[in-house]
Amino acid sequence: MNLKKLICAELRSILDKIESDTCEIDKSTAMLILSVISHEPLSKAESYQELGISRSKFDTLVRNGDLPPGKKRIGFNELAWYKDEIVTKYNSFKNGK
């Protein structure tokens, strides 16, 4: 069985258990699954808008290492940031960590 089919089968199994209320995953496992499937790429504009900051503030935070650098993706000219990564990192920055 190829990897994609294996992932689909496992996700279907989990979904069936969730829908039938027989799912036995704990909160941390559920959060991990959610973070993996919600790994959403954003443009620079979408990223700073998601954080509610200006473009220049976003650029400064990236330059200072307070936010992760954008990543190149095959077939795209512009860099992408991942929503889950920038939100987590920005919340840590705001909380002084």
Short mmCIF file of the N, C-alpha and C atoms (twelve columns), coordinates in Angstrom:
data_MODEL
# 
_entry.id   MODEL 
# 
loop_
_atom_site.group_PDB 
_atom_site.id 
_atom_site.type_symbol 
_atom_site.label_atom_id 
_atom_site.label_alt_id 
_atom_site.label_comp_id 
_atom_site.label_asym_id 
_atom_site.label_seq_id 
_atom_site.Cartn_x 
_atom_site.Cartn_y 
_atom_site.Cartn_z 
_atom_site.pdbx_PDB_model_num 
ATOM 1   N N  . MET A 1  0.859   -1.178 0.000  1 
ATOM 2   C CA . MET A 1  0.000   0.000  0.000  1 
ATOM 3   C C  . MET A 1  0.903   1.238  0.000  1 
ATOM 4   N N  . ASN A 2  0.577   2.202  -0.879 1 
ATOM 5   C CA . ASN A 2  1.434   3.384  -0.900 1 
ATOM 6   C C  . ASN A 2  1.113   4.293  0.291  1 
ATOM 7   N N  . LEU A 3  1.985   5.234  0.537  1 
ATOM 8   C CA . LEU A 3  1.895   6.082  1.714  1 
ATOM 9   C C  . LEU A 3  0.619   6.920  1.744  1 
ATOM 10  N N  . LYS A 4  0.226   7.479  0.607  1 
ATOM 11  C CA . LYS A 4  -0.992  8.298  0.572  1 
ATOM 12  C C  . LYS A 4  -2.224  7.480  0.940  1 
ATOM 13  N N  . LYS A 5  -2.304  6.262  0.418  1 
ATOM 14  C CA . LYS A 5  -3.454  5.406  0.734  1 
ATOM 15  C C  . LYS A 5  -3.448  5.023  2.211  1 
ATOM 16  N N  . LEU A 6  -2.275  4.800  2.756  1 
ATOM 17  C CA . LEU A 6  -2.155  4.460  4.169  1 
ATOM 18  C C  . LEU A 6  -2.623  5.620  5.043  1 
ATOM 19  N N  . ILE A 7  -2.220  6.838  4.705  1 
ATOM 20  C CA . ILE A 7  -2.647  8.025  5.450  1 
ATOM 21  C C  . ILE A 7  -4.159  8.194  5.354  1 
ATOM 22  N N  . CYS A 8  -4.710  8.061  4.154  1 
ATOM 23  C CA . CYS A 8  -6.165  8.181  3.970  1 
ATOM 24  C C  . CYS A 8  -6.917  7.145  4.790  1 
ATOM 25  N N  . ALA A 9  -6.442  5.924  4.782  1 
ATOM 26  C CA . ALA A 9  -7.108  4.864  5.538  1 
ATOM 27  C C  . ALA A 9  -7.079  5.159  7.035  1 
ATOM 28  N N  . GLU A 10 -5.948  5.626  7.517  1 
ATOM 29  C CA . GLU A 10 -5.825  5.939  8.946  1 
ATOM 30  C C  . GLU A 10 -6.719  7.112  9.333  1 
ATOM 31  N N  . LEU A 11 -6.751  8.149  8.496  1 
ATOM 32  C CA . LEU A 11 -7.607  9.304  8.781  1 
ATOM 33  C C  . LEU A 11 -9.087  8.926  8.736  1 
ATOM 34  N N  . ARG A 12 -9.463  8.071  7.785  1 
ATOM 35  C CA . ARG A 12 -10.860 7.602  7.715  1 
ATOM 36  C C  . ARG A 12 -11.240 6.827  8.973  1 
ATOM 37  N N  . SER A 13 -10.315 6.001  9.433  1 
ATOM 38  C CA . SER A 13 -10.555 5.217  10.640 1 
ATOM 39  C C  . SER A 13 -10.767 6.140  11.846 1 
ATOM 40  N N  . ILE A 14 -9.921  7.140  11.975 1 
ATOM 41  C CA . ILE A 14 -10.057 8.094  13.082 1 
ATOM 42  C C  . ILE A 14 -11.366 8.862  12.955 1 
ATOM 43  N N  . LEU A 15 -11.682 9.316  11.740 1 
ATOM 44  C CA . LEU A 15 -12.921 10.067 11.518 1 
ATOM 45  C C  . LEU A 15 -14.147 9.219  11.872 1 
ATOM 46  N N  . ASP A 16 -14.140 7.973  11.471 1 
ATOM 47  C CA . ASP A 16 -15.254 7.079  11.808 1 
ATOM 48  C C  . ASP A 16 -15.414 6.956  13.320 1 
ATOM 49  N N  . LYS A 17 -14.304 6.836  14.034 1 
ATOM 50  C CA . LYS A 17 -14.358 6.726  15.495 1 
ATOM 51  C C  . LYS A 17 -14.850 8.024  16.132 1 
ATOM 52  N N  . ILE A 18 -14.415 9.166  15.599 1 
ATOM 53  C CA . ILE A 18 -14.869 10.452 16.127 1 
ATOM 54  C C  . ILE A 18 -16.371 10.595 15.922 1 
ATOM 55  N N  . GLU A 19 -16.838 10.276 14.718 1 
ATOM 56  C CA . GLU A 19 -18.267 10.411 14.410 1 
ATOM 57  C C  . GLU A 19 -19.133 9.453  15.226 1 
ATOM 58  N N  . SER A 20 -18.612 8.287  15.548 1 
ATOM 59  C CA . SER A 20 -19.395 7.318  16.332 1 
ATOM 60  C C  . SER A 20 -19.159 7.492  17.835 1 
ATOM 61  N N  . ASP A 21 -18.372 8.501  18.205 1 
ATOM 62  C CA . ASP A 21 -18.061 8.815  19.600 1 
ATOM 63  C C  . ASP A 21 -17.343 7.678  20.314 1 
ATOM 64  N N  . THR A 22 -16.539 6.931  19.579 1 
ATOM 65  C CA . THR A 22 -15.740 5.869  20.181 1 
ATOM 66  C C  . THR A 22 -14.244 6.155  20.066 1 
ATOM 67  N N  . CYS A 23 -13.926 7.404  19.777 1 
ATOM 68  C CA . CYS A 23 -12.535 7.810  19.605 1 
ATOM 69  C C  . CYS A 23 -11.840 7.856  20.961 1 
ATOM 70  N N  . GLU A 24 -10.682 7.257  21.038 1 
ATOM 71  C CA . GLU A 24 -9.962  7.199  22.303 1 
ATOM 72  C C  . GLU A 24 -8.665  7.999  22.277 1 
ATOM 73  N N  . ILE A 25 -8.582  9.008  21.418 1 
ATOM 74  C CA . ILE A 25 -7.367  9.817  21.409 1 
ATOM 75  C C  . ILE A 25 -7.489  10.907 22.470 1 
ATOM 76  N N  . ASP A 26 -6.359  11.226 23.091 1 
ATOM 77  C CA . ASP A 26 -6.383  12.267 24.113 1 
ATOM 78  C C  . ASP A 26 -6.250  13.646 23.468 1 
ATOM 79  N N  . LYS A 27 -6.364  14.668 24.289 1 
ATOM 80  C CA . LYS A 27 -6.368  16.043 23.785 1 
ATOM 81  C C  . LYS A 27 -5.063  16.385 23.060 1 
ATOM 82  N N  . SER A 28 -3.925  15.955 23.598 1 
ATOM 83  C CA . SER A 28 -2.645  16.295 22.966 1 
ATOM 84  C C  . SER A 28 -2.510  15.632 21.595 1 
ATOM 85  N N  . THR A 29 -2.987  14.413 21.448 1 
ATOM 86  C CA . THR A 29 -2.952  13.737 20.154 1 
ATOM 87  C C  . THR A 29 -3.890  14.426 19.176 1 
ATOM 88  N N  . ALA A 30 -5.061  14.820 19.649 1 
ATOM 89  C CA . ALA A 30 -6.014  15.531 18.794 1 
ATOM 90  C C  . ALA A 30 -5.415  16.858 18.316 1 
ATOM 91  N N  . MET A 31 -4.731  17.567 19.209 1 
ATOM 92  C CA . MET A 31 -4.105  18.841 18.842 1 
ATOM 93  C C  . MET A 31 -2.985  18.622 17.832 1 
ATOM 94  N N  . LEU A 32 -2.239  17.539 17.975 1 
ATOM 95  C CA . LEU A 32 -1.173  17.218 17.027 1 
ATOM 96  C C  . LEU A 32 -1.752  16.936 15.645 1 
ATOM 97  N N  . ILE A 33 -2.801  16.150 15.588 1 
ATOM 98  C CA . ILE A 33 -3.451  15.849 14.313 1 
ATOM 99  C C  . ILE A 33 -3.953  17.136 13.670 1 
ATOM 100 N N  . LEU A 34 -4.584  17.973 14.455 1 
ATOM 101 C CA . LEU A 34 -5.107  19.236 13.944 1 
ATOM 102 C C  . LEU A 34 -3.989  20.133 13.421 1 
ATOM 103 N N  . SER A 35 -2.876  20.195 14.134 1 
ATOM 104 C CA . SER A 35 -1.778  21.054 13.680 1 
ATOM 105 C C  . SER A 35 -1.171  20.552 12.375 1 
ATOM 106 N N  . VAL A 36 -1.121  19.256 12.209 1 
ATOM 107 C CA . VAL A 36 -0.556  18.686 10.980 1 
ATOM 108 C C  . VAL A 36 -1.470  18.947 9.785  1 
ATOM 109 N N  . ILE A 37 -2.764  18.745 9.967  1 
ATOM 110 C CA . ILE A 37 -3.663  18.910 8.827  1 
ATOM 111 C C  . ILE A 37 -4.001  20.370 8.560  1 
ATOM 112 N N  . SER A 38 -3.698  21.259 9.505  1 
ATOM 113 C CA . SER A 38 -3.989  22.674 9.283  1 
ATOM 114 C C  . SER A 38 -2.731  23.459 8.957  1 
ATOM 115 N N  . HIS A 39 -1.704  22.808 8.495  1 
ATOM 116 C CA . HIS A 39 -0.426  23.430 8.130  1 
ATOM 117 C C  . HIS A 39 -0.645  24.186 6.817  1 
ATOM 118 N N  . GLU A 40 -1.252  25.380 6.933  1 
ATOM 119 C CA . GLU A 40 -1.737  26.141 5.790  1 
ATOM 120 C C  . GLU A 40 -0.725  27.189 5.336  1 
ATOM 121 N N  . PRO A 41 -0.296  27.143 4.056  1 
ATOM 122 C CA . PRO A 41 0.634   28.165 3.577  1 
ATOM 123 C C  . PRO A 41 -0.074  29.495 3.349  1 
ATOM 124 N N  . LEU A 42 0.604   30.575 3.725  1 
ATOM 125 C CA . LEU A 42 0.078   31.928 3.546  1 
ATOM 126 C C  . LEU A 42 1.103   32.781 2.807  1 
ATOM 127 N N  . SER A 43 0.634   33.742 2.028  1 
ATOM 128 C CA . SER A 43 1.522   34.728 1.416  1 
ATOM 129 C C  . SER A 43 1.991   35.690 2.504  1 
ATOM 130 N N  . LYS A 44 2.922   36.568 2.155  1 
ATOM 131 C CA . LYS A 44 3.377   37.551 3.131  1 
ATOM 132 C C  . LYS A 44 2.208   38.430 3.589  1 
ATOM 133 N N  . ALA A 45 1.412   38.918 2.634  1 
ATOM 134 C CA . ALA A 45 0.274   39.780 2.979  1 
ATOM 135 C C  . ALA A 45 -0.717  39.037 3.879  1 
ATOM 136 N N  . GLU A 46 -1.026  37.785 3.545  1 
ATOM 137 C CA . GLU A 46 -1.942  37.004 4.367  1 
ATOM 138 C C  . GLU A 46 -1.364  36.781 5.762  1 
ATOM 139 N N  . SER A 47 -0.038  36.622 5.830  1 
ATOM 140 C CA . SER A 47 0.622   36.364 7.115  1 
ATOM 141 C C  . SER A 47 0.524   37.557 8.053  1 
ATOM 142 N N  . TYR A 48 0.909   38.743 7.577  1 
ATOM 143 C CA . TYR A 48 0.855   39.886 8.498  1 
ATOM 144 C C  . TYR A 48 -0.580  40.286 8.807  1 
ATOM 145 N N  . GLN A 49 -1.498  40.047 7.882  1 
ATOM 146 C CA . GLN A 49 -2.908  40.313 8.172  1 
ATOM 147 C C  . GLN A 49 -3.445  39.321 9.207  1 
ATOM 148 N N  . GLU A 50 -3.037  38.079 9.112  1 
ATOM 149 C CA . GLU A 50 -3.456  37.056 10.079 1 
ATOM 150 C C  . GLU A 50 -3.009  37.446 11.493 1 
ATOM 151 N N  . LEU A 51 -1.807  38.028 11.592 1 
ATOM 152 C CA . LEU A 51 -1.275  38.422 12.895 1 
ATOM 153 C C  . LEU A 51 -1.788  39.784 13.353 1 
ATOM 154 N N  . GLY A 52 -2.407  40.521 12.439 1 
ATOM 155 C CA . GLY A 52 -2.929  41.836 12.785 1 
ATOM 156 C C  . GLY A 52 -1.849  42.885 12.961 1 
ATOM 157 N N  . ILE A 53 -0.771  42.763 12.173 1 
ATOM 158 C CA . ILE A 53 0.338   43.717 12.255 1 
ATOM 159 C C  . ILE A 53 0.611   44.285 10.864 1 
ATOM 160 N N  . SER A 54 1.417   45.337 10.820 1 
ATOM 161 C CA . SER A 54 1.760   45.952 9.543  1 
ATOM 162 C C  . SER A 54 2.821   45.133 8.820  1 
ATOM 163 N N  . ARG A 55 2.959   45.426 7.538  1 
ATOM 164 C CA . ARG A 55 3.977   44.738 6.743  1 
ATOM 165 C C  . ARG A 55 5.378   45.034 7.271  1 
ATOM 166 N N  . SER A 56 5.632   46.295 7.621  1 
ATOM 167 C CA . SER A 56 6.973   46.645 8.109  1 
ATOM 168 C C  . SER A 56 7.275   45.966 9.443  1 
ATOM 169 N N  . LYS A 57 6.278   45.862 10.326 1 
ATOM 170 C CA . LYS A 57 6.469   45.151 11.598 1 
ATOM 171 C C  . LYS A 57 6.743   43.676 11.335 1 
ATOM 172 N N  . PHE A 58 6.016   43.089 10.398 1 
ATOM 173 C CA . PHE A 58 6.223   41.694 10.022 1 
ATOM 174 C C  . PHE A 58 7.653   41.489 9.527  1 
ATOM 175 N N  . ASP A 59 8.105   42.369 8.613  1 
ATOM 176 C CA . ASP A 59 9.466   42.275 8.074  1 
ATOM 177 C C  . ASP A 59 10.511  42.385 9.186  1 
ATOM 178 N N  . THR A 60 10.277  43.301 10.125 1 
ATOM 179 C CA . THR A 60 11.217  43.477 11.242 1 
ATOM 180 C C  . THR A 60 11.272  42.221 12.106 1 
ATOM 181 N N  . LEU A 61 10.120  41.643 12.404 1 
ATOM 182 C CA . LEU A 61 10.085  40.429 13.228 1 
ATOM 183 C C  . LEU A 61 10.783  39.263 12.538 1 
ATOM 184 N N  . VAL A 62 10.614  39.146 11.227 1 
ATOM 185 C CA . VAL A 62 11.302  38.083 10.474 1 
ATOM 186 C C  . VAL A 62 12.810  38.342 10.482 1 
ATOM 187 N N  . ARG A 63 13.199  39.573 10.208 1 
ATOM 188 C CA . ARG A 63 14.622  39.936 10.163 1 
ATOM 189 C C  . ARG A 63 15.306  39.684 11.508 1 
ATOM 190 N N  . ASN A 64 14.595  39.961 12.612 1 
ATOM 191 C CA . ASN A 64 15.164  39.772 13.954 1 
ATOM 192 C C  . ASN A 64 15.073  38.328 14.454 1 
ATOM 193 N N  . GLY A 65 14.430  37.458 13.671 1 
ATOM 194 C CA . GLY A 65 14.302  36.055 14.058 1 
ATOM 195 C C  . GLY A 65 13.143  35.779 14.999 1 
ATOM 196 N N  . ASP A 66 12.290  36.785 15.210 1 
ATOM 197 C CA . ASP A 66 11.130  36.583 16.082 1 
ATOM 198 C C  . ASP A 66 9.996   35.850 15.364 1 
ATOM 199 N N  . LEU A 67 10.044  35.830 14.046 1 
ATOM 200 C CA . LEU A 67 9.142   35.031 13.216 1 
ATOM 201 C C  . LEU A 67 10.002  34.219 12.263 1 
ATOM 202 N N  . PRO A 68 9.526   33.041 11.852 1 
ATOM 203 C CA . PRO A 68 10.322  32.222 10.938 1 
ATOM 204 C C  . PRO A 68 10.427  32.867 9.558  1 
ATOM 205 N N  . PRO A 69 11.509  32.598 8.837  1 
ATOM 206 C CA . PRO A 69 11.622  33.117 7.470  1 
ATOM 207 C C  . PRO A 69 10.630  32.401 6.552  1 
ATOM 208 N N  . GLY A 70 10.290  33.054 5.465  1 
ATOM 209 C CA . GLY A 70 9.424   32.425 4.474  1 
ATOM 210 C C  . GLY A 70 10.123  31.237 3.839  1 
ATOM 211 N N  . LYS A 71 9.339   30.346 3.295  1 
ATOM 212 C CA . LYS A 71 9.884   29.141 2.669  1 
ATOM 213 C C  . LYS A 71 9.540   29.125 1.194  1 
ATOM 214 N N  . LYS A 72 10.476  28.664 0.395  1 
ATOM 215 C CA . LYS A 72 10.235  28.510 -1.038 1 
ATOM 216 C C  . LYS A 72 9.415   27.249 -1.263 1 
ATOM 217 N N  . ARG A 73 8.514   27.346 -2.233 1 
ATOM 218 C CA . ARG A 73 7.719   26.179 -2.609 1 
ATOM 219 C C  . ARG A 73 7.864   25.958 -4.099 1 
ATOM 220 N N  . ILE A 74 7.918   24.724 -4.504 1 
ATOM 221 C CA . ILE A 74 8.050   24.383 -5.911 1 
ATOM 222 C C  . ILE A 74 6.833   24.894 -6.672 1 
ATOM 223 N N  . GLY A 75 7.082   25.601 -7.767 1 
ATOM 224 C CA . GLY A 75 6.011   26.096 -8.607 1 
ATOM 225 C C  . GLY A 75 5.467   27.462 -8.202 1 
ATOM 226 N N  . PHE A 76 6.041   28.060 -7.175 1 
ATOM 227 C CA . PHE A 76 5.599   29.375 -6.710 1 
ATOM 228 C C  . PHE A 76 6.789   30.332 -6.690 1 
ATOM 229 N N  . ASN A 77 6.547   31.573 -7.051 1 
ATOM 230 C CA . ASN A 77 7.616   32.573 -7.046 1 
ATOM 231 C C  . ASN A 77 7.792   33.232 -5.686 1 
ATOM 232 N N  . GLU A 78 6.691   33.400 -4.957 1 
ATOM 233 C CA . GLU A 78 6.807   34.090 -3.680 1 
ATOM 234 C C  . GLU A 78 7.000   33.107 -2.534 1 
ATOM 235 N N  . LEU A 79 7.553   33.622 -1.457 1 
ATOM 236 C CA . LEU A 79 7.753   32.817 -0.260 1 
ATOM 237 C C  . LEU A 79 6.414   32.562 0.429  1 
ATOM 238 N N  . ALA A 80 6.390   31.521 1.228  1 
ATOM 239 C CA . ALA A 80 5.185   31.192 1.992  1 
ATOM 240 C C  . ALA A 80 5.553   31.040 3.458  1 
ATOM 241 N N  . TRP A 81 4.623   31.419 4.308  1 
ATOM 242 C CA . TRP A 81 4.728   31.206 5.744  1 
ATOM 243 C C  . TRP A 81 3.584   30.283 6.113  1 
ATOM 244 N N  . TYR A 82 3.776   29.484 7.140  1 
ATOM 245 C CA . TYR A 82 2.725   28.562 7.544  1 
ATOM 246 C C  . TYR A 82 2.007   29.097 8.767  1 
ATOM 247 N N  . LYS A 83 0.686   29.153 8.641  1 
ATOM 248 C CA . LYS A 83 -0.163  29.788 9.639  1 
ATOM 249 C C  . LYS A 83 0.125   29.287 11.047 1 
ATOM 250 N N  . ASP A 84 0.161   27.983 11.231 1 
ATOM 251 C CA . ASP A 84 0.376   27.441 12.566 1 
ATOM 252 C C  . ASP A 84 1.728   27.861 13.138 1 
ATOM 253 N N  . GLU A 85 2.759   27.928 12.289 1 
ATOM 254 C CA . GLU A 85 4.095   28.305 12.741 1 
ATOM 255 C C  . GLU A 85 4.169   29.774 13.136 1 
ATOM 256 N N  . ILE A 86 3.616   30.660 12.297 1 
ATOM 257 C CA . ILE A 86 3.743   32.087 12.605 1 
ATOM 258 C C  . ILE A 86 2.862   32.491 13.784 1 
ATOM 259 N N  . VAL A 87 1.694   31.884 13.913 1 
ATOM 260 C CA . VAL A 87 0.822   32.221 15.046 1 
ATOM 261 C C  . VAL A 87 1.476   31.786 16.353 1 
ATOM 262 N N  . THR A 88 2.013   30.577 16.382 1 
ATOM 263 C CA . THR A 88 2.684   30.082 17.589 1 
ATOM 264 C C  . THR A 88 3.881   30.945 17.945 1 
ATOM 265 N N  . LYS A 89 4.714   31.221 16.956 1 
ATOM 266 C CA . LYS A 89 5.927   32.012 17.189 1 
ATOM 267 C C  . LYS A 89 5.570   33.440 17.612 1 
ATOM 268 N N  . TYR A 90 4.563   34.043 16.985 1 
ATOM 269 C CA . TYR A 90 4.167   35.398 17.323 1 
ATOM 270 C C  . TYR A 90 3.587   35.481 18.730 1 
ATOM 271 N N  . ASN A 91 2.792   34.490 19.098 1 
ATOM 272 C CA . ASN A 91 2.240   34.462 20.467 1 
ATOM 273 C C  . ASN A 91 3.352   34.329 21.488 1 
ATOM 274 N N  . SER A 92 4.372   33.531 21.203 1 
ATOM 275 C CA . SER A 92 5.526   33.417 22.099 1 
ATOM 276 C C  . SER A 92 6.261   34.756 22.196 1 
ATOM 277 N N  . PHE A 93 6.428   35.429 21.070 1 
ATOM 278 C CA . PHE A 93 7.086   36.734 21.035 1 
ATOM 279 C C  . PHE A 93 6.298   37.740 21.882 1 
ATOM 280 N N  . LYS A 94 4.984   37.777 21.683 1 
ATOM 281 C CA . LYS A 94 4.144   38.725 22.430 1 
ATOM 282 C C  . LYS A 94 4.172   38.465 23.924 1 
ATOM 283 N N  . ASN A 95 4.309   37.207 24.295 1 
ATOM 284 C CA . ASN A 95 4.325   36.834 25.715 1 
ATOM 285 C C  . ASN A 95 5.725   36.893 26.316 1 
ATOM 286 N N  . GLY A 96 6.691   37.380 25.521 1 
ATOM 287 C CA . GLY A 96 8.050   37.567 26.030 1 
ATOM 288 C C  . GLY A 96 8.876   36.322 26.173 1 
ATOM 289 N N  . LYS A 97 8.529   35.267 25.448 1 
ATOM 290 C CA . LYS A 97 9.291   34.010 25.546 1 
ATOM 291 C C  . LYS A 97 10.324  33.914 24.466 1 
# 
